mmCIF file of C-alpha atoms in Angstrom:
data_model
loop_
_atom_site.group_PDB
_atom_site.id
_atom_site.type_symbol
_atom_site.label_atom_id
_atom_site.label_comp_id
_atom_site.label_asym_id
_atom_site.label_seq_id
_atom_site.Cartn_x
_atom_site.Cartn_y
_atom_site.Cartn_z
ATOM 1 C CA UNK A 1 -103.182 50.504 50.404
ATOM 2 C CA UNK A 2 -99.896 51.441 51.571
ATOM 3 C CA UNK A 3 -99.292 55.110 52.659
ATOM 4 C CA UNK A 4 -95.978 56.698 53.638
ATOM 5 C CA UNK A 5 -95.909 59.933 55.366
ATOM 6 C CA UNK A 6 -92.842 62.014 55.980
ATOM 7 C CA UNK A 7 -92.396 64.943 58.199
ATOM 8 C CA UNK A 8 -91.424 67.684 58.076
ATOM 9 C CA UNK A 9 -91.669 68.285 54.456
ATOM 10 C CA UNK A 10 -89.443 71.420 54.827
ATOM 11 C CA UNK A 11 -86.510 71.517 57.249
ATOM 12 C CA UNK A 12 -84.320 74.590 57.479
ATOM 13 C CA UNK A 13 -81.470 74.434 59.879
ATOM 14 C CA UNK A 14 -78.056 75.912 61.026
ATOM 15 C CA UNK A 15 -75.005 74.125 60.594
ATOM 16 C CA UNK A 16 -73.854 72.177 63.536
ATOM 17 C CA UNK A 17 -77.611 71.452 64.854
ATOM 18 C CA UNK A 18 -79.143 68.127 65.139
ATOM 19 C CA UNK A 19 -82.437 67.173 63.921
ATOM 20 C CA UNK A 20 -84.549 64.028 62.954
ATOM 21 C CA UNK A 21 -86.886 63.388 60.040
ATOM 22 C CA UNK A 22 -89.701 60.925 60.431
ATOM 23 C CA UNK A 23 -91.285 58.308 58.179
ATOM 24 C CA UNK A 24 -94.525 56.446 59.140
ATOM 25 C CA UNK A 25 -96.043 54.000 56.847
ATOM 26 C CA UNK A 26 -99.446 52.423 56.962
ATOM 27 C CA UNK A 27 -99.347 48.578 56.560
ATOM 28 C CA UNK A 28 -96.766 46.161 57.483
ATOM 29 C CA UNK A 29 -93.436 46.113 55.538
ATOM 30 C CA UNK A 30 -90.030 44.593 56.390
ATOM 31 C CA UNK A 31 -87.953 46.829 53.988
ATOM 32 C CA UNK A 32 -87.523 50.592 54.333
ATOM 33 C CA UNK A 33 -84.967 52.721 52.217
ATOM 34 C CA UNK A 34 -83.668 56.107 52.660
ATOM 35 C CA UNK A 35 -82.566 58.050 49.548
ATOM 36 C CA UNK A 36 -81.045 61.432 48.927
ATOM 37 C CA UNK A 37 -81.962 63.750 45.772
ATOM 38 C CA UNK A 38 -80.106 66.633 44.926
ATOM 39 C CA UNK A 39 -81.789 69.344 42.572
ATOM 40 C CA UNK A 40 -82.242 67.940 39.052
ATOM 41 C CA UNK A 41 -80.744 64.839 39.784
ATOM 42 C CA UNK A 42 -81.681 61.159 40.419
ATOM 43 C CA UNK A 43 -81.882 59.247 43.881
ATOM 44 C CA UNK A 44 -78.750 58.251 45.605
ATOM 45 C CA UNK A 45 -79.225 55.210 48.017
ATOM 46 C CA UNK A 46 -78.418 56.024 51.582
ATOM 47 C CA UNK A 47 -79.735 53.160 53.798
ATOM 48 C CA UNK A 48 -81.615 49.991 53.513
ATOM 49 C CA UNK A 49 -83.438 48.859 56.595
ATOM 50 C CA UNK A 50 -84.252 45.065 56.741
ATOM 51 C CA UNK A 51 -85.582 44.378 60.364
ATOM 52 C CA UNK A 52 -86.951 45.666 63.336
ATOM 53 C CA UNK A 53 -84.517 47.623 65.516
ATOM 54 C CA UNK A 54 -82.177 48.109 62.568
ATOM 55 C CA UNK A 55 -79.878 50.983 62.874
ATOM 56 C CA UNK A 56 -77.353 52.240 60.307
ATOM 57 C CA UNK A 57 -74.976 55.142 60.271
ATOM 58 C CA UNK A 58 -73.058 56.788 57.715
ATOM 59 C CA UNK A 59 -71.172 60.082 58.539
ATOM 60 C CA UNK A 60 -73.537 62.519 59.963
ATOM 61 C CA UNK A 61 -76.724 60.440 59.149
ATOM 62 C CA UNK A 62 -78.034 57.581 61.174
ATOM 63 C CA UNK A 63 -81.169 55.673 60.196
ATOM 64 C CA UNK A 64 -83.426 53.475 62.377
ATOM 65 C CA UNK A 65 -86.322 51.381 61.786
ATOM 66 C CA UNK A 66 -89.211 50.297 64.120
ATOM 67 C CA UNK A 67 -91.540 47.852 62.301
ATOM 68 C CA UNK A 68 -93.927 47.606 65.396
ATOM 69 C CA UNK A 69 -94.631 51.230 65.299
ATOM 70 C CA UNK A 70 -94.160 51.332 61.427
ATOM 71 C CA UNK A 71 -91.826 54.279 61.922
ATOM 72 C CA UNK A 72 -88.352 54.948 60.502
ATOM 73 C CA UNK A 73 -86.333 58.072 61.589
ATOM 74 C CA UNK A 74 -83.307 59.932 59.788
ATOM 75 C CA UNK A 75 -81.186 61.600 62.457
ATOM 76 C CA UNK A 76 -78.714 64.344 61.395
ATOM 77 C CA UNK A 77 -75.931 65.040 63.596
ATOM 78 C CA UNK A 78 -74.040 68.532 63.571
ATOM 79 C CA UNK A 79 -75.353 69.342 60.119
ATOM 80 C CA UNK A 80 -73.187 70.768 57.280
ATOM 81 C CA UNK A 81 -74.177 72.748 54.070
ATOM 82 C CA UNK A 82 -73.435 69.739 51.935
ATOM 83 C CA UNK A 83 -76.389 67.825 53.374
ATOM 84 C CA UNK A 84 -78.670 70.273 51.861
ATOM 85 C CA UNK A 85 -80.917 68.199 49.561
ATOM 86 C CA UNK A 86 -84.343 66.376 49.476
ATOM 87 C CA UNK A 87 -84.338 62.998 51.537
ATOM 88 C CA UNK A 88 -86.993 60.439 50.485
ATOM 89 C CA UNK A 89 -87.993 57.406 52.459
ATOM 90 C CA UNK A 90 -89.554 54.536 50.559
ATOM 91 C CA UNK A 91 -91.264 51.430 51.806
ATOM 92 C CA UNK A 92 -91.325 47.999 50.050
ATOM 93 C CA UNK A 93 -94.979 47.205 49.149
ATOM 94 C CA UNK A 94 -94.057 43.712 49.188
ATOM 95 C CA UNK A 95 -94.818 42.431 45.592
ATOM 96 C CA UNK A 96 -92.061 42.600 43.140
ATOM 97 C CA UNK A 97 -90.155 44.985 45.396
ATOM 98 C CA UNK A 98 -92.401 47.934 44.438
ATOM 99 C CA UNK A 99 -91.611 51.002 46.254
ATOM 100 C CA UNK A 100 -94.135 53.606 47.689
ATOM 101 C CA UNK A 101 -92.399 56.876 48.492
ATOM 102 C CA UNK A 102 -92.895 59.492 51.024
ATOM 103 C CA UNK A 103 -93.278 63.049 49.838
ATOM 104 C CA UNK A 104 -89.760 63.992 50.722
ATOM 105 C CA UNK A 105 -88.272 66.155 53.079
ATOM 106 C CA UNK A 106 -86.344 69.268 51.692
ATOM 107 C CA UNK A 107 -83.405 70.074 53.847
ATOM 108 C CA UNK A 108 -81.663 73.395 53.867
ATOM 109 C CA UNK A 109 -78.549 73.789 56.158
ATOM 110 C CA UNK A 110 -77.330 77.403 56.520
ATOM 111 C CA UNK A 111 -74.276 78.714 57.887
ATOM 112 C CA UNK B 1 -71.267 48.049 41.552
ATOM 113 C CA UNK B 2 -74.596 48.165 39.893
ATOM 114 C CA UNK B 3 -74.903 50.848 37.156
ATOM 115 C CA UNK B 4 -77.952 52.072 35.536
ATOM 116 C CA UNK B 5 -77.840 54.201 32.497
ATOM 117 C CA UNK B 6 -80.873 56.062 31.226
ATOM 118 C CA UNK B 7 -81.030 58.049 27.937
ATOM 119 C CA UNK B 8 -81.574 60.639 26.982
ATOM 120 C CA UNK B 9 -81.095 62.850 29.899
ATOM 121 C CA UNK B 10 -83.110 65.530 28.586
ATOM 122 C CA UNK B 11 -85.744 65.772 25.847
ATOM 123 C CA UNK B 12 -87.479 68.895 24.561
ATOM 124 C CA UNK B 13 -90.027 68.285 21.696
ATOM 125 C CA UNK B 14 -93.224 69.427 20.342
ATOM 126 C CA UNK B 15 -96.713 68.375 21.294
ATOM 127 C CA UNK B 16 -97.795 65.114 19.609
ATOM 128 C CA UNK B 17 -94.353 63.737 19.231
ATOM 129 C CA UNK B 18 -93.774 60.237 20.699
ATOM 130 C CA UNK B 19 -90.514 59.998 22.948
ATOM 131 C CA UNK B 20 -88.646 56.951 23.701
ATOM 132 C CA UNK B 21 -86.408 56.762 26.905
ATOM 133 C CA UNK B 22 -83.981 53.819 27.324
ATOM 134 C CA UNK B 23 -82.900 52.340 30.573
ATOM 135 C CA UNK B 24 -80.081 49.804 30.613
ATOM 136 C CA UNK B 25 -78.205 47.944 33.394
ATOM 137 C CA UNK B 26 -74.607 48.046 32.452
ATOM 138 C CA UNK B 27 -72.977 45.568 34.671
ATOM 139 C CA UNK B 28 -75.645 43.153 35.860
ATOM 140 C CA UNK B 29 -78.960 41.373 34.619
ATOM 141 C CA UNK B 30 -81.892 43.362 35.507
ATOM 142 C CA UNK B 31 -84.906 40.828 36.059
ATOM 143 C CA UNK B 32 -87.240 43.621 36.979
ATOM 144 C CA UNK B 33 -87.215 47.378 35.974
ATOM 145 C CA UNK B 34 -89.437 50.149 37.171
ATOM 146 C CA UNK B 35 -90.486 53.135 35.857
ATOM 147 C CA UNK B 36 -91.281 56.253 38.027
ATOM 148 C CA UNK B 37 -92.373 59.846 37.089
ATOM 149 C CA UNK B 38 -91.642 62.807 39.397
ATOM 150 C CA UNK B 39 -93.398 66.186 38.852
ATOM 151 C CA UNK B 40 -91.718 69.239 40.104
ATOM 152 C CA UNK B 41 -91.425 69.554 43.763
ATOM 153 C CA UNK B 42 -93.109 66.413 44.213
ATOM 154 C CA UNK B 43 -92.318 62.633 45.075
ATOM 155 C CA UNK B 44 -91.599 59.820 42.885
ATOM 156 C CA UNK B 45 -94.789 57.799 41.679
ATOM 157 C CA UNK B 46 -94.451 54.436 40.487
ATOM 158 C CA UNK B 47 -95.786 54.125 37.055
ATOM 159 C CA UNK B 48 -95.008 50.398 36.077
ATOM 160 C CA UNK B 49 -92.993 47.377 36.871
ATOM 161 C CA UNK B 50 -91.705 45.242 34.099
ATOM 162 C CA UNK B 51 -90.163 41.998 34.281
ATOM 163 C CA UNK B 52 -88.083 40.602 31.280
ATOM 164 C CA UNK B 53 -90.113 39.063 28.639
ATOM 165 C CA UNK B 54 -93.589 39.842 30.322
ATOM 166 C CA UNK B 55 -95.935 42.325 29.872
ATOM 167 C CA UNK B 56 -95.559 45.353 32.264
ATOM 168 C CA UNK B 57 -97.939 45.853 35.243
ATOM 169 C CA UNK B 58 -99.097 49.411 35.340
ATOM 170 C CA UNK B 59 -100.250 51.333 38.467
ATOM 171 C CA UNK B 60 -103.791 52.483 38.803
ATOM 172 C CA UNK B 61 -104.385 55.721 36.720
ATOM 173 C CA UNK B 62 -101.560 54.993 34.387
ATOM 174 C CA UNK B 63 -102.518 54.529 30.754
ATOM 175 C CA UNK B 64 -100.795 51.707 29.129
ATOM 176 C CA UNK B 65 -101.444 52.794 25.745
ATOM 177 C CA UNK B 66 -100.145 56.057 26.616
ATOM 178 C CA UNK B 67 -96.798 54.906 28.120
ATOM 179 C CA UNK B 68 -95.607 51.819 26.210
ATOM 180 C CA UNK B 69 -93.084 49.755 28.202
ATOM 181 C CA UNK B 70 -90.847 47.045 26.610
ATOM 182 C CA UNK B 71 -88.363 44.897 28.502
ATOM 183 C CA UNK B 72 -87.091 42.675 25.853
ATOM 184 C CA UNK B 73 -83.733 41.768 27.285
ATOM 185 C CA UNK B 74 -82.201 41.353 30.935
ATOM 186 C CA UNK B 75 -80.262 44.660 30.353
ATOM 187 C CA UNK B 76 -82.859 46.848 28.524
ATOM 188 C CA UNK B 77 -86.056 48.348 29.149
ATOM 189 C CA UNK B 78 -87.716 51.256 27.165
ATOM 190 C CA UNK B 79 -90.658 53.612 27.994
ATOM 191 C CA UNK B 80 -92.312 55.380 25.083
ATOM 192 C CA UNK B 81 -94.429 58.159 25.779
ATOM 193 C CA UNK B 82 -96.938 58.261 22.884
ATOM 194 C CA UNK B 83 -98.392 61.457 21.314
ATOM 195 C CA UNK B 84 -96.972 63.515 24.209
ATOM 196 C CA UNK B 85 -98.603 66.531 25.580
ATOM 197 C CA UNK B 86 -97.641 69.456 27.805
ATOM 198 C CA UNK B 87 -99.032 67.623 30.601
ATOM 199 C CA UNK B 88 -96.730 64.675 30.065
ATOM 200 C CA UNK B 89 -93.786 67.035 30.823
ATOM 201 C CA UNK B 90 -92.055 65.598 33.849
ATOM 202 C CA UNK B 91 -88.822 63.888 35.407
ATOM 203 C CA UNK B 92 -88.878 60.108 34.338
ATOM 204 C CA UNK B 93 -86.696 57.925 36.492
ATOM 205 C CA UNK B 94 -85.968 54.134 35.980
ATOM 206 C CA UNK B 95 -84.689 51.561 38.302
ATOM 207 C CA UNK B 96 -83.407 48.055 38.029
ATOM 208 C CA UNK B 97 -82.994 45.039 40.230
ATOM 209 C CA UNK B 98 -81.499 41.502 40.146
ATOM 210 C CA UNK B 99 -83.651 38.577 40.713
ATOM 211 C CA UNK B 100 -84.416 37.803 44.271
ATOM 212 C CA UNK B 101 -86.730 39.073 47.126
ATOM 213 C CA UNK B 102 -84.206 41.346 48.719
ATOM 214 C CA UNK B 103 -82.361 42.897 45.739
ATOM 215 C CA UNK B 104 -82.280 46.698 46.024
ATOM 216 C CA UNK B 105 -83.179 48.891 43.087
ATOM 217 C CA UNK B 106 -80.627 50.742 41.473
ATOM 218 C CA UNK B 107 -81.838 54.188 39.856
ATOM 219 C CA UNK B 108 -80.705 55.744 36.600
ATOM 220 C CA UNK B 109 -79.963 59.280 36.355
ATOM 221 C CA UNK B 110 -83.500 60.193 35.071
ATOM 222 C CA UNK B 111 -84.856 61.945 31.743
ATOM 223 C CA UNK B 112 -86.269 65.420 31.836
ATOM 224 C CA UNK B 113 -89.101 65.748 29.299
ATOM 225 C CA UNK B 114 -90.175 68.940 28.216
ATOM 226 C CA UNK B 115 -93.462 69.120 25.751
ATOM 227 C CA UNK B 116 -93.789 72.327 24.137
#
């Protein structure tokens, strides 16, 4: 059974600081996603990582994938308040594109 | 783009009522649609996967007679919560994807269901 673990679950950080969110998964998968969710809203797609060593960057966020270690990271650079949200990683279970989600990391960026 | 519309966005109804939620792909053909449930401050849990014209595949622990899924066309899937009770109150989110192995899921805006 595929399990996806995220840490930390809660992250409070000051504006301007850097931090990394980690996503570990238990079985082989070659497709990992990062999503953002604002309170009361649905999911916004951030990154799709399709291969070992994949690195993608968008603004202050950068995501990477190490399929051998079964680990993905979401790095936040010089955080700003607008990044406050809950971030989920999700791993493709491999059949019909079913996604298994991590528990999410609630990020709060304070001035 | 790939837009998925979900309706209604919010439902409040009495216990015992059946509630239907629609999920539409507006500008693409959705071979596969997914239904998720999210309880407050928790993650998304996959409920079922449906392919157009086929019976839905339910995840373990999800009652198929309680949560009826229909995917009759390439642009519409519906989830009906039958005889809803307060414990069914949740945020329900659908997603849709085109045919093909590497196709991403596109998420709807979600439906907040509150059963009194």
